JSON list of C-alpha atoms in Angstrom, two decimals:
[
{"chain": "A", "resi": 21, "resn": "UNK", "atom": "CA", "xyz": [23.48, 60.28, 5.40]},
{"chain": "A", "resi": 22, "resn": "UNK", "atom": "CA", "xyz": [22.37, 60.91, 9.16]},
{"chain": "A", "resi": 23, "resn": "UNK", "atom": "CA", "xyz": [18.70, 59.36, 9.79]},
{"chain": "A", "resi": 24, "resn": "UNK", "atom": "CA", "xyz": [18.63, 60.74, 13.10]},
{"chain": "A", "resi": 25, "resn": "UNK", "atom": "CA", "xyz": [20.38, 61.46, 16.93]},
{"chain": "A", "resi": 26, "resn": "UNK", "atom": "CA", "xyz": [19.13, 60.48, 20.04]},
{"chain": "A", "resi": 27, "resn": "UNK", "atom": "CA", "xyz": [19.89, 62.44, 22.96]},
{"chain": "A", "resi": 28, "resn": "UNK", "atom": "CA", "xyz": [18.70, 61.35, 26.68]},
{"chain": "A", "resi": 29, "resn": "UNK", "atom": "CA", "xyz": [17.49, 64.40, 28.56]},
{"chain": "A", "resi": 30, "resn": "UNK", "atom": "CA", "xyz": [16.41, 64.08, 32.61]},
{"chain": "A", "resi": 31, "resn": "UNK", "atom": "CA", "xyz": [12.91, 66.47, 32.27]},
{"chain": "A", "resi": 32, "resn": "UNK", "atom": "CA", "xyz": [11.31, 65.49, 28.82]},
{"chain": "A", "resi": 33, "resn": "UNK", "atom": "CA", "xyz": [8.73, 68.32, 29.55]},
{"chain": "A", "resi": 34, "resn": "UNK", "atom": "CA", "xyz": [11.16, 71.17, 30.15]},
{"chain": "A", "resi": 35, "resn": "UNK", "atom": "CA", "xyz": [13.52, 70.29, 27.16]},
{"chain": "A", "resi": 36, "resn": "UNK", "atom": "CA", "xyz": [10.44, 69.96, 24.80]},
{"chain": "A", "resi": 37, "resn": "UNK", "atom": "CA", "xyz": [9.58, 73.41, 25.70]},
{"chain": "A", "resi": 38, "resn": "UNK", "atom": "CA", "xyz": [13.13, 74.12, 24.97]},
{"chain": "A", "resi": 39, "resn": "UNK", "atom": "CA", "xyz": [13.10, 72.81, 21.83]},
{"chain": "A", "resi": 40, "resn": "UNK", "atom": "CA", "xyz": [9.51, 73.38, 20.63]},
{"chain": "A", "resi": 41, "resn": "UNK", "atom": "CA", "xyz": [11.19, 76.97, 20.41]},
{"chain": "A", "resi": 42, "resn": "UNK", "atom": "CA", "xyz": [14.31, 76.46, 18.54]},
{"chain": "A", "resi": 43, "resn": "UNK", "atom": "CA", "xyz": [13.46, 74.42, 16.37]},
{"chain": "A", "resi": 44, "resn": "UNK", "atom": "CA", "xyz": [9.96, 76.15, 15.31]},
{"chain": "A", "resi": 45, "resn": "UNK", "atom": "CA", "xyz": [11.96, 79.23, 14.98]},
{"chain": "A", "resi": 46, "resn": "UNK", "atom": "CA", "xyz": [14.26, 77.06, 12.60]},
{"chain": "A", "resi": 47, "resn": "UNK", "atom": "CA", "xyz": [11.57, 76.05, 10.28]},
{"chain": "A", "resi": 48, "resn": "UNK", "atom": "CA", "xyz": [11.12, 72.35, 11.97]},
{"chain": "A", "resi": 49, "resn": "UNK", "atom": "CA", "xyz": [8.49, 70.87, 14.23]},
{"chain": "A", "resi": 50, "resn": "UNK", "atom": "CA", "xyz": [7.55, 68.19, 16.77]},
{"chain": "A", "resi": 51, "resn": "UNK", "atom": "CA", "xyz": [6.93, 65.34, 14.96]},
{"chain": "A", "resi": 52, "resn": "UNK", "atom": "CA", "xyz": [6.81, 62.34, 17.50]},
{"chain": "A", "resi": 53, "resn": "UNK", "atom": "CA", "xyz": [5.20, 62.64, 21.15]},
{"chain": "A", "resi": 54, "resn": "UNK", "atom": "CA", "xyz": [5.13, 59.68, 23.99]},
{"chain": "A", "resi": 55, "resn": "UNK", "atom": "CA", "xyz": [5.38, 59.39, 27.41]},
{"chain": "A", "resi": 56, "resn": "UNK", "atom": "CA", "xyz": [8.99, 58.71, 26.55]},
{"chain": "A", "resi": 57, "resn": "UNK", "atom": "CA", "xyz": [10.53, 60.00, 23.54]},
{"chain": "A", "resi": 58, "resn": "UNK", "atom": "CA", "xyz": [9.96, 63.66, 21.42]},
{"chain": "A", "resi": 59, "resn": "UNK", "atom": "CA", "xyz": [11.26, 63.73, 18.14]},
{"chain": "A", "resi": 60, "resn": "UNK", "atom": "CA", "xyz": [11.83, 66.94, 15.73]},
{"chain": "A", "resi": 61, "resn": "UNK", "atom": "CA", "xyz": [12.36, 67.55, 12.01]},
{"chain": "A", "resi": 62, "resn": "UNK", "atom": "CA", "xyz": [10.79, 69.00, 9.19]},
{"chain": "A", "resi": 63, "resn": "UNK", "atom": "CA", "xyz": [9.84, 66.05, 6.73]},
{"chain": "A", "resi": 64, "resn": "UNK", "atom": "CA", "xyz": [10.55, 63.24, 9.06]},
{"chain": "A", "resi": 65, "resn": "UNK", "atom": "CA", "xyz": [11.64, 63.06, 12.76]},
{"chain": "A", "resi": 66, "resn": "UNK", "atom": "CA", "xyz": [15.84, 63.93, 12.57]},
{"chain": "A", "resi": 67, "resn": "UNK", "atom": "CA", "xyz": [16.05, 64.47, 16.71]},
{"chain": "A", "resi": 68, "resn": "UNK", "atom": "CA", "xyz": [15.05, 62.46, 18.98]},
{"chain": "A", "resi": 69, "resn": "UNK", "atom": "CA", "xyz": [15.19, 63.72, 23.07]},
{"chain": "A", "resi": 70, "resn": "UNK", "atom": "CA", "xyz": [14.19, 60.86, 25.24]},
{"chain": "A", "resi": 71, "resn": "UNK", "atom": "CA", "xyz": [13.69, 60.02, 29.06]},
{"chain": "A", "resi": 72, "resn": "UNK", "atom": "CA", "xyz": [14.44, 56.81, 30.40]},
{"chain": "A", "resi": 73, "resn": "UNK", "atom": "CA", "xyz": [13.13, 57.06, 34.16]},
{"chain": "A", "resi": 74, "resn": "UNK", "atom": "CA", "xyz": [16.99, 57.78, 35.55]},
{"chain": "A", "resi": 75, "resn": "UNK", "atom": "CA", "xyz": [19.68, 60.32, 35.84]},
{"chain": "A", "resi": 76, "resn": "UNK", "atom": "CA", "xyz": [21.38, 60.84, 31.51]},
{"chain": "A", "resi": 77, "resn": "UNK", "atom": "CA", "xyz": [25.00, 59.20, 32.03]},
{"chain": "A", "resi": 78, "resn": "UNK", "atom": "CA", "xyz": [27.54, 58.33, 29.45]},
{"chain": "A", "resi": 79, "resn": "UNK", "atom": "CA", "xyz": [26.17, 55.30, 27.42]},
{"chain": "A", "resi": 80, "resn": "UNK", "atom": "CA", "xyz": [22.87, 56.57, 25.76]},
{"chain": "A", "resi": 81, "resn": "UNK", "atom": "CA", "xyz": [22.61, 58.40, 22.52]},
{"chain": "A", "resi": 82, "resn": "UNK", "atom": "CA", "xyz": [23.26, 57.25, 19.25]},
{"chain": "A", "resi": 83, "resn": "UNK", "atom": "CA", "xyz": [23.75, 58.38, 15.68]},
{"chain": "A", "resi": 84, "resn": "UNK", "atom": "CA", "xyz": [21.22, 56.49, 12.97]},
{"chain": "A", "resi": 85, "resn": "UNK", "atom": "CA", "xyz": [23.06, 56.77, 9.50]},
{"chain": "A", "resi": 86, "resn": "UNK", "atom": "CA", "xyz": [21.33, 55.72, 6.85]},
{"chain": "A", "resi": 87, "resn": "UNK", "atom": "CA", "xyz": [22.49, 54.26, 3.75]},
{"chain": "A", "resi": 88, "resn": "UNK", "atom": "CA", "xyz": [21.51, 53.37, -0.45]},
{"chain": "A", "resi": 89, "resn": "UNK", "atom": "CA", "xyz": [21.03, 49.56, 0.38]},
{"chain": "A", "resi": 90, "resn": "UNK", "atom": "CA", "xyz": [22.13, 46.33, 2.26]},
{"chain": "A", "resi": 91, "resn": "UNK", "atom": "CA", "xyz": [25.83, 46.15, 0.56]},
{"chain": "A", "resi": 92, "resn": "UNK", "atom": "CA", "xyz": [26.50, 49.91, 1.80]},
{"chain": "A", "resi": 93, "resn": "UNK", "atom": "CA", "xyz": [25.79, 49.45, 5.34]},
{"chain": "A", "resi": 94, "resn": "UNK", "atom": "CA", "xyz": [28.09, 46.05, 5.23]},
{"chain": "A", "resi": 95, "resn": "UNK", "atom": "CA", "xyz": [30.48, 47.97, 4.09]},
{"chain": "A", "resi": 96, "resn": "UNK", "atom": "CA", "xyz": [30.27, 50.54, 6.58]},
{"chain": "A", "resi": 97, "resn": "UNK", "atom": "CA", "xyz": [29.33, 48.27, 9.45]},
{"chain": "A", "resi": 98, "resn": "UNK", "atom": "CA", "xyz": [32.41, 45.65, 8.77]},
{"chain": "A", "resi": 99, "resn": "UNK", "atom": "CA", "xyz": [35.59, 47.98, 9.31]},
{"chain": "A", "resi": 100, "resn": "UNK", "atom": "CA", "xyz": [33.42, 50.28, 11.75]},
{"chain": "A", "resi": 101, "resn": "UNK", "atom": "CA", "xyz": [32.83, 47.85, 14.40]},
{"chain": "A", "resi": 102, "resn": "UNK", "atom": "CA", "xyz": [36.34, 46.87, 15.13]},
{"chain": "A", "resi": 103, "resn": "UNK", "atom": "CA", "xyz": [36.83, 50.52, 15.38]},
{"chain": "A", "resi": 104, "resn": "UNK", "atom": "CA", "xyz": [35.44, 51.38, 18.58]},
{"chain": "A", "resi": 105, "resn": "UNK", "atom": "CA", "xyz": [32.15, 51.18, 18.82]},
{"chain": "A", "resi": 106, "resn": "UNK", "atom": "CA", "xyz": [30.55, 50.32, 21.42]},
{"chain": "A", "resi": 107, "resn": "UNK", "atom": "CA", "xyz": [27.39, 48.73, 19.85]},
{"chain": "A", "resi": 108, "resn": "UNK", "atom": "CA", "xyz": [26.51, 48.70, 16.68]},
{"chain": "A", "resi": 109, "resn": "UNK", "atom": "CA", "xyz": [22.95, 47.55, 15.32]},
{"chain": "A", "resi": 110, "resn": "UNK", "atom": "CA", "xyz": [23.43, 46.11, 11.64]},
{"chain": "A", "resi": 111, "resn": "UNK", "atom": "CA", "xyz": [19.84, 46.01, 9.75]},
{"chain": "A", "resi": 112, "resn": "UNK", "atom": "CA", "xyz": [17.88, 43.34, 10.30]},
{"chain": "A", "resi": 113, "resn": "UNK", "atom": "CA", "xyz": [18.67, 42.75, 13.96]},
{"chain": "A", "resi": 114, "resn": "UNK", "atom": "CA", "xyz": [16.74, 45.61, 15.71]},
{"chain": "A", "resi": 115, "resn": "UNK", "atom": "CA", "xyz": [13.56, 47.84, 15.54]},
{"chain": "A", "resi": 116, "resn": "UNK", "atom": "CA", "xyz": [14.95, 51.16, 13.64]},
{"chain": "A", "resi": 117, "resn": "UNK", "atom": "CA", "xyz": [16.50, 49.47, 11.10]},
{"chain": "A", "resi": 118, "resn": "UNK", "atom": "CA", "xyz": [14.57, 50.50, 7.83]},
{"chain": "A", "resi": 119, "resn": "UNK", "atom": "CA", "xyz": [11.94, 48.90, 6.17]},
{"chain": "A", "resi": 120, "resn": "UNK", "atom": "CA", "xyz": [9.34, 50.09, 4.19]},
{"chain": "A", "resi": 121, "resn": "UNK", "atom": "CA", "xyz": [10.43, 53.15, 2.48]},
{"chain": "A", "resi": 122, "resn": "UNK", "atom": "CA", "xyz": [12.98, 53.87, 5.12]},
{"chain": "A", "resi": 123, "resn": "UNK", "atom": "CA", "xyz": [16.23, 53.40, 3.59]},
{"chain": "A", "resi": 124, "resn": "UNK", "atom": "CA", "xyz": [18.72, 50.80, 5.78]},
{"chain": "A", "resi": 125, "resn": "UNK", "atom": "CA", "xyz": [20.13, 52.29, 8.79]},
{"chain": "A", "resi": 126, "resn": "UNK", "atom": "CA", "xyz": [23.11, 51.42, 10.94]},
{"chain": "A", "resi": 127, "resn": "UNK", "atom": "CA", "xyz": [22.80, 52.69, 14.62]},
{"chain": "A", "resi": 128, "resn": "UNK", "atom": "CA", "xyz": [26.08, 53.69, 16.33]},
{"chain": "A", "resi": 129, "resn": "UNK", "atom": "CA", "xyz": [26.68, 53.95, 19.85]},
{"chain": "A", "resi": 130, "resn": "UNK", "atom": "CA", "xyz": [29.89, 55.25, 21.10]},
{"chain": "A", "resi": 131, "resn": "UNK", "atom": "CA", "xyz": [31.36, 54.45, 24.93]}
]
């Protein structure tokens, strides 16, 4: 059900060394590398650590949960938003949203 967590750290270098060691040591590896963004797992990238240029404050990270089609992430996304939420991306109307052979994915974002 979870397609991945994003997590903003303030040294991308120093927590990659951090977790380049855990998560070996758990049987997973770094999948993803960028100037920006690192991203772990062991058959596809499950955590994401990323750097954004300023000081991590409330308002970044989000949950990816992926879904068995269209009709179950409506049906997650429709009484979820009113919920509390403070953004949610509904496929179709960002980048991470599936496609391919990526099942659907609804990104949450929590204040």
């Amino acid at each position: 059900m979870i397609e991945h967590v994003g997590f903003e750290v303030s040294d991308l270098e120093r927590s990659g060394r951090f977790y380049d060691a855990v998560f070996f040591a758990l049987g997973a590896r770094r999948m993803i590398e960028s100037e920006h963004a690192l991203a772990y797992g062991i058959n596809a990238p499950m955590i994401w650590i990323v750097v954004r240029g300023r000081p991590p404050a409330p308002g970044y990270g989000h949950l990816a949960l992926s879904a068995s089609g269209k009709a179950a992430v409506d049906a997650a996304y429709t009484p979820g938003w009113p919920m509390g939420a403070a953004t949610m991306v509904h496929p179709g109307s960002g980048p991470s949203t599936g496609g391919g052979t990526t099942p659907p994915t609804c990104t949450i974002r929590t204040a």
